[in-house]
Amino acid sequence: MVAHVLGYPRIGKKRELKKAVEKYWRGETTRDELETVAKTLRAENWKLQKEMGMTHIPSNDFSYYDQMLDMTCTVGSVPPRYDFTGDEVDQDTYFNMARGGKGEKTAMEMTKWFDTNYHYIVPEFEKNQPFKLTSNKPVNEFNEAKELGITTRPVIIGPLSYLLLGKNKYEGGDVLDHLDSLLPVYNELLKNLETAGAKWVQIDEPCLVTDLSDPIRDAYKKAYATIREKNPNLKLFMTTYFEGITGEAPWICNLPINALHFDLLRAPEQLDTLLDNWNGSMIYSLGVVNGRNIWKTNLEKAWETLEKAQNKLGAENIWASASCSLLHSPYDLEIETELNPQVKSWMAFAKQKLWELNALNTALTRGGKKSIKAELEEYNKIFTDRKNAETTFRKDVREKTSRTGGEWSSRKSPHDIRQVVQKDLLKLPIFPTTTIGSFPQTKEIRKWRADFKAGRMDEKTYNNHLKEATANCIKEQEDLGLDVLVHGEFERNDMVEYFGEQLDGFIFSKFGWVQSYGSRCVKPPIIYGDIRRPNPMTVEWIKYASTLTKKWVKGMLTGPVTILQWSFYRDDVSMEEVCRQIAWAIRDEVHDLETAGIKIIQIDEAAFREGLPIKREKWENYLNWAVESFKISSTGVEDSTQIHTHMCYSEFNDIIDSISKMDADVISIESSRSQMEILDALADYKYPNQIGPGIYDIHSPRVPAKEGMTELMGQALKYVGPEKLWINPDCGLKTRTWDEIRPSLHHMVETAHEIRRRL
Ligand code: GLN
Ligand code: ZN
């Protein structure tokens, strides 16, 4: 048997690559110095995997920014605006593509990698896009490992996934139109790898788990027939991950390749179909260790899965692996010295996952479960410990979450009645103006927080500073003439972490970083137990802010779906249950805000859409519990309390029905960049509640002119009645400066005046 992973995290145990790359960007190091850091990290990863008993070790899973961008540079589809002409894409062109360069060299688009929090750089194709091999990175890294005595398995993104994840920059045509011109470059690359000594090449084709069409299936068959024909001696290992291929197994399992990888964590149900469709010679790599979470694997269960497959295919045709690349796991649990020891004993980061794979491999090759029964039992003890822990099953929490039925998830009256009651109470002008919540997190604020966290500033001083910032923010908003004010969120480092820190059931690591995009990493909170709210979390801040003004101050919360999506969640209860537990905690917070006299409460669901499953057949189930959780959190209020929600995107067309079912009184969304086009969908659907289509693109430092914003509101009015429209930016203002937002918000308020006059 073989134990192996599809890829290893590359940012460095303590984010060494991040730091080196950012230094290079600031011009503080040379290319050579950067390359030295990268080389050290690659060597560490290879050696570690070897030491940990991995039989196949990937290379080219390293990247300075992103593996899709690397592929773009490898096949030479560098967009013309970067003026690239040479034979090999240079480092500066590479970073310009990722981050934007001078003048016309704007950055390439970035988007989420399937349903992970990783973001990739989207390939762009011109009409008749030429391709050419313009990077030796895969070969160089193979050679680099070879010099260290390790024969690696180079990893590349497969040609179909590469195209399908890209975009044509011209009207008409399909990304698959480029396949014929792309394939020769892949074949040249594969030839070079073989010449360098590679026996196996790993070709990632994650698009195989998406909903496929006939043209896509045909393209796959054609492409791999060609690749096989041109590379008859190279062993091809194709990977799928993040979902299953059940319905497609008959043809995928018969592609002319040597090995296939499957994710048995996300889609355990596919195993039987895969075994039924075994073609007699294909090697199956089975992802039995979760590559995307931080929990120990139940080795007995994993063992059973592997054994079942082994009985059918024979040991020589089974590889044990993690479900997907470990890119999505943090590095090493051992360096976490401050974690609660009990919870820590339940956890496994990337390095520990290698240990598990090695253990499974040794166990299976040693023959029979009996031989390692004692070890398995010992390891699996933690599952009993976890199950019995008082933190993972709290009766009071479960009692709450077992309540079902309309009374816990619907408002007292429908929106049209509530709207009247709220109008009477709030007495807001038509086209009320507001913001999404956060105001600039200045250097000063970040320094206070850092000082406070490091113990250099006491709590009282810290809170006084935050109060000052809040008071100042309220004053600024009054001066600007906004209608519904916010407190500014200065006390929050992050919209999820802030709540996680105050809820039972969450824990925080010190080095549990995972790459989000480029040099950016996130350290998700860890949900390990049942969630409850020991104390109010935001009430004091909102109450304080509302004492400073006669205007309404909006309470600001993060919604259950978003808190769940942006955390590492436990794998011993369903996502749905975890989400419901958070929802109940938020419901209690909403109740306390209401009791404290807060009449407008916003519950942000920034990650609502990104939680959508990859396969459409699984959407309905997700949407049902996601909507229900939002409603549990938001409906325990009087008709007169106005619930807002915010989502920082605008692709609602597919899920508009669910958005509507959330029944928020007001929803603010992103729309300035799409020229309000998205309101089309809302209007078609006759979205019944109030909407604040963002008219100020906060992602840009540009100060929008009043005329532009008035024009956008004019557009919006074509779709939505005036009594339903709010005026607000696209998202929070946290990343902007006061100098940028002051004039921008001023123009926004003037826009409101202007359209009120016109009415
Ligand atoms: N209330 C949050 C803020 O204003 C919302 C952020 C978000 O949607 N990502 O920062
Ligand atoms: Zn947003």
mmCIF file of C-alpha atoms in Angstrom, residues 381-538:
data_model
loop_
_atom_site.group_PDB
_atom_site.id
_atom_site.type_symbol
_atom_site.label_atom_id
_atom_site.label_comp_id
_atom_site.label_asym_id
_atom_site.label_seq_id
_atom_site.Cartn_x
_atom_site.Cartn_y
_atom_site.Cartn_z
ATOM 1 C CA LYS A 381 -9.975 6.358 23.097
ATOM 2 C CA ILE A 382 -10.198 10.042 22.446
ATOM 3 C CA PHE A 383 -13.531 9.575 20.728
ATOM 4 C CA THR A 384 -15.025 8.201 23.896
ATOM 5 C CA ASP A 385 -13.423 10.962 25.895
ATOM 6 C CA ARG A 386 -14.838 13.535 23.524
ATOM 7 C CA LYS A 387 -18.258 11.982 23.519
ATOM 8 C CA ASN A 388 -18.390 11.938 27.283
ATOM 9 C CA ALA A 389 -16.977 15.395 27.784
ATOM 10 C CA GLU A 390 -19.435 17.707 29.416
ATOM 11 C CA THR A 391 -18.543 20.428 26.917
ATOM 12 C CA THR A 392 -19.634 18.439 23.875
ATOM 13 C CA PHE A 393 -23.085 17.654 25.090
ATOM 14 C CA ARG A 394 -24.859 20.296 27.104
ATOM 15 C CA LYS A 395 -28.364 19.428 28.006
ATOM 16 C CA ASP A 396 -29.578 23.015 28.153
ATOM 17 C CA VAL A 397 -28.236 23.686 24.674
ATOM 18 C CA ARG A 398 -29.728 20.557 23.155
ATOM 19 C CA GLU A 399 -33.060 21.312 24.697
ATOM 20 C CA LYS A 400 -33.143 24.638 22.958
ATOM 21 C CA THR A 401 -32.020 23.314 19.605
ATOM 22 C CA SER A 402 -34.538 20.504 19.661
ATOM 23 C CA ARG A 403 -37.352 23.029 19.609
ATOM 24 C CA THR A 404 -38.750 23.092 16.125
ATOM 25 C CA GLY A 405 -41.725 24.627 14.478
ATOM 26 C CA GLY A 406 -42.870 27.983 13.267
ATOM 27 C CA GLU A 407 -43.079 29.671 16.627
ATOM 28 C CA TRP A 408 -39.271 29.671 16.911
ATOM 29 C CA SER A 409 -38.628 30.677 13.375
ATOM 30 C CA SER A 410 -41.177 33.201 12.272
ATOM 31 C CA ARG A 411 -42.003 36.779 13.080
ATOM 32 C CA LYS A 412 -45.287 37.611 14.749
ATOM 33 C CA SER A 413 -46.637 39.359 11.656
ATOM 34 C CA PRO A 414 -45.737 39.443 7.980
ATOM 35 C CA HIS A 415 -43.448 42.134 6.653
ATOM 36 C CA ASP A 416 -46.105 44.483 5.283
ATOM 37 C CA ILE A 417 -47.652 44.799 8.740
ATOM 38 C CA ARG A 418 -44.282 45.121 10.437
ATOM 39 C CA GLN A 419 -43.235 47.781 7.982
ATOM 40 C CA VAL A 420 -46.148 49.979 9.032
ATOM 41 C CA VAL A 421 -45.460 49.513 12.733
ATOM 42 C CA GLN A 422 -41.773 50.210 12.247
ATOM 43 C CA LYS A 423 -42.434 53.247 10.131
ATOM 44 C CA ASP A 424 -44.580 54.729 12.862
ATOM 45 C CA LEU A 425 -41.998 54.099 15.482
ATOM 46 C CA LEU A 426 -38.768 54.870 13.688
ATOM 47 C CA LYS A 427 -39.998 57.903 11.739
ATOM 48 C CA LEU A 428 -37.178 57.649 9.241
ATOM 49 C CA PRO A 429 -37.176 59.769 6.099
ATOM 50 C CA ILE A 430 -37.792 58.095 2.785
ATOM 51 C CA PHE A 431 -34.550 56.624 1.378
ATOM 52 C CA PRO A 432 -32.979 56.285 4.824
ATOM 53 C CA THR A 433 -29.192 56.407 4.847
ATOM 54 C CA THR A 434 -27.013 54.052 6.857
ATOM 55 C CA THR A 435 -23.726 52.142 6.750
ATOM 56 C CA ILE A 436 -22.953 48.432 7.026
ATOM 57 C CA GLY A 437 -21.356 48.579 10.445
ATOM 58 C CA SER A 438 -17.605 48.938 10.685
ATOM 59 C CA PHE A 439 -15.709 52.213 10.438
ATOM 60 C CA PRO A 440 -11.962 52.499 9.728
ATOM 61 C CA GLN A 441 -9.802 50.304 11.913
ATOM 62 C CA THR A 442 -6.969 52.769 12.098
ATOM 63 C CA LYS A 443 -3.348 51.993 12.951
ATOM 64 C CA GLU A 444 -4.007 53.525 16.315
ATOM 65 C CA ILE A 445 -6.888 51.166 17.079
ATOM 66 C CA ARG A 446 -4.898 48.175 15.995
ATOM 67 C CA LYS A 447 -2.031 49.265 18.189
ATOM 68 C CA TRP A 448 -4.332 49.563 21.226
ATOM 69 C CA ARG A 449 -5.587 46.077 20.582
ATOM 70 C CA ALA A 450 -2.096 44.660 20.149
ATOM 71 C CA ASP A 451 -0.961 46.384 23.346
ATOM 72 C CA PHE A 452 -3.982 45.150 25.226
ATOM 73 C CA LYS A 453 -3.590 41.573 24.018
ATOM 74 C CA ALA A 454 0.097 41.580 24.881
ATOM 75 C CA GLY A 455 -0.651 42.882 28.357
ATOM 76 C CA ARG A 456 1.017 46.241 27.730
ATOM 77 C CA MET A 457 -2.274 48.070 28.212
ATOM 78 C CA ASP A 458 -4.828 47.381 30.928
ATOM 79 C CA GLU A 459 -8.423 46.650 30.110
ATOM 80 C CA LYS A 460 -9.771 49.886 31.441
ATOM 81 C CA THR A 461 -7.468 52.036 29.352
ATOM 82 C CA TYR A 462 -8.191 49.906 26.310
ATOM 83 C CA ASN A 463 -11.950 50.220 26.779
ATOM 84 C CA ASN A 464 -11.680 53.939 27.306
ATOM 85 C CA HIS A 465 -9.832 54.264 24.029
ATOM 86 C CA LEU A 466 -12.507 52.251 22.274
ATOM 87 C CA LYS A 467 -15.196 54.397 23.834
ATOM 88 C CA GLU A 468 -13.458 57.498 22.544
ATOM 89 C CA ALA A 469 -13.309 55.999 19.076
ATOM 90 C CA THR A 470 -16.987 55.078 19.263
ATOM 91 C CA ALA A 471 -18.004 58.536 20.454
ATOM 92 C CA ASN A 472 -15.994 60.111 17.711
ATOM 93 C CA CYS A 473 -17.586 57.825 15.158
ATOM 94 C CA ILE A 474 -21.085 58.736 16.319
ATOM 95 C CA LYS A 475 -20.205 62.400 16.051
ATOM 96 C CA GLU A 476 -18.826 61.967 12.555
ATOM 97 C CA GLN A 477 -22.021 60.201 11.465
ATOM 98 C CA GLU A 478 -24.171 62.931 12.960
ATOM 99 C CA ASP A 479 -22.119 65.580 11.196
ATOM 100 C CA LEU A 480 -22.535 63.699 7.955
ATOM 101 C CA GLY A 481 -26.274 63.581 8.515
ATOM 102 C CA LEU A 482 -26.736 59.810 8.285
ATOM 103 C CA ASP A 483 -30.125 58.567 9.447
ATOM 104 C CA VAL A 484 -29.369 55.237 11.106
ATOM 105 C CA LEU A 485 -26.056 55.199 12.939
ATOM 106 C CA VAL A 486 -23.722 52.387 13.934
ATOM 107 C CA HIS A 487 -21.198 52.192 16.733
ATOM 108 C CA GLY A 488 -18.304 51.416 14.393
ATOM 109 C CA GLU A 489 -17.183 47.940 15.568
ATOM 110 C CA PHE A 490 -13.875 49.216 16.963
ATOM 111 C CA GLU A 491 -13.860 46.571 19.670
ATOM 112 C CA ARG A 492 -13.875 43.830 17.046
ATOM 113 C CA ASN A 493 -10.817 42.400 15.458
ATOM 114 C CA ASP A 494 -12.894 40.202 13.230
ATOM 115 C CA MET A 495 -16.617 39.707 12.803
ATOM 116 C CA VAL A 496 -16.484 36.005 13.666
ATOM 117 C CA GLU A 497 -13.637 35.841 16.149
ATOM 118 C CA TYR A 498 -15.255 38.527 18.293
ATOM 119 C CA PHE A 499 -18.313 36.367 18.866
ATOM 120 C CA GLY A 500 -16.401 33.094 19.093
ATOM 121 C CA GLU A 501 -14.285 34.519 21.899
ATOM 122 C CA GLN A 502 -17.386 35.164 23.936
ATOM 123 C CA LEU A 503 -19.274 31.960 23.277
ATOM 124 C CA ASP A 504 -18.840 28.638 25.076
ATOM 125 C CA GLY A 505 -17.832 25.860 22.721
ATOM 126 C CA PHE A 506 -15.154 27.827 20.865
ATOM 127 C CA ILE A 507 -11.384 27.619 21.259
ATOM 128 C CA PHE A 508 -8.559 29.522 19.578
ATOM 129 C CA SER A 509 -5.221 28.253 18.344
ATOM 130 C CA LYS A 510 -2.078 30.318 18.160
ATOM 131 C CA PHE A 511 -0.639 29.067 14.900
ATOM 132 C CA GLY A 512 -3.638 27.430 13.266
ATOM 133 C CA TRP A 513 -3.248 29.489 10.113
ATOM 134 C CA VAL A 514 -4.511 28.455 6.726
ATOM 135 C CA GLN A 515 -3.877 30.250 3.474
ATOM 136 C CA SER A 516 -6.793 32.333 2.285
ATOM 137 C CA TYR A 517 -5.216 33.979 -0.746
ATOM 138 C CA GLY A 518 -1.692 34.935 -1.707
ATOM 139 C CA SER A 519 0.135 35.836 1.462
ATOM 140 C CA ARG A 520 -3.113 36.240 3.381
ATOM 141 C CA CYS A 521 -3.869 33.647 6.036
ATOM 142 C CA VAL A 522 -6.794 33.194 8.350
ATOM 143 C CA LYS A 523 -6.875 31.545 11.727
ATOM 144 C CA PRO A 524 -10.416 30.243 12.030
ATOM 145 C CA PRO A 525 -11.954 29.859 15.472
ATOM 146 C CA ILE A 526 -12.436 26.232 16.431
ATOM 147 C CA ILE A 527 -15.879 24.991 17.428
ATOM 148 C CA TYR A 528 -15.321 21.958 19.605
ATOM 149 C CA GLY A 529 -18.335 21.791 21.906
ATOM 150 C CA ASP A 530 -21.928 22.771 22.375
ATOM 151 C CA ILE A 531 -22.361 26.482 21.938
ATOM 152 C CA ARG A 532 -23.965 28.789 24.402
ATOM 153 C CA ARG A 533 -23.759 32.385 25.364
ATOM 154 C CA PRO A 534 -22.727 32.907 28.961
ATOM 155 C CA ASN A 535 -23.135 36.683 28.783
ATOM 156 C CA PRO A 536 -24.400 39.373 26.433
ATOM 157 C CA MET A 537 -21.729 40.082 23.834
ATOM 158 C CA THR A 538 -22.506 43.405 22.235
#
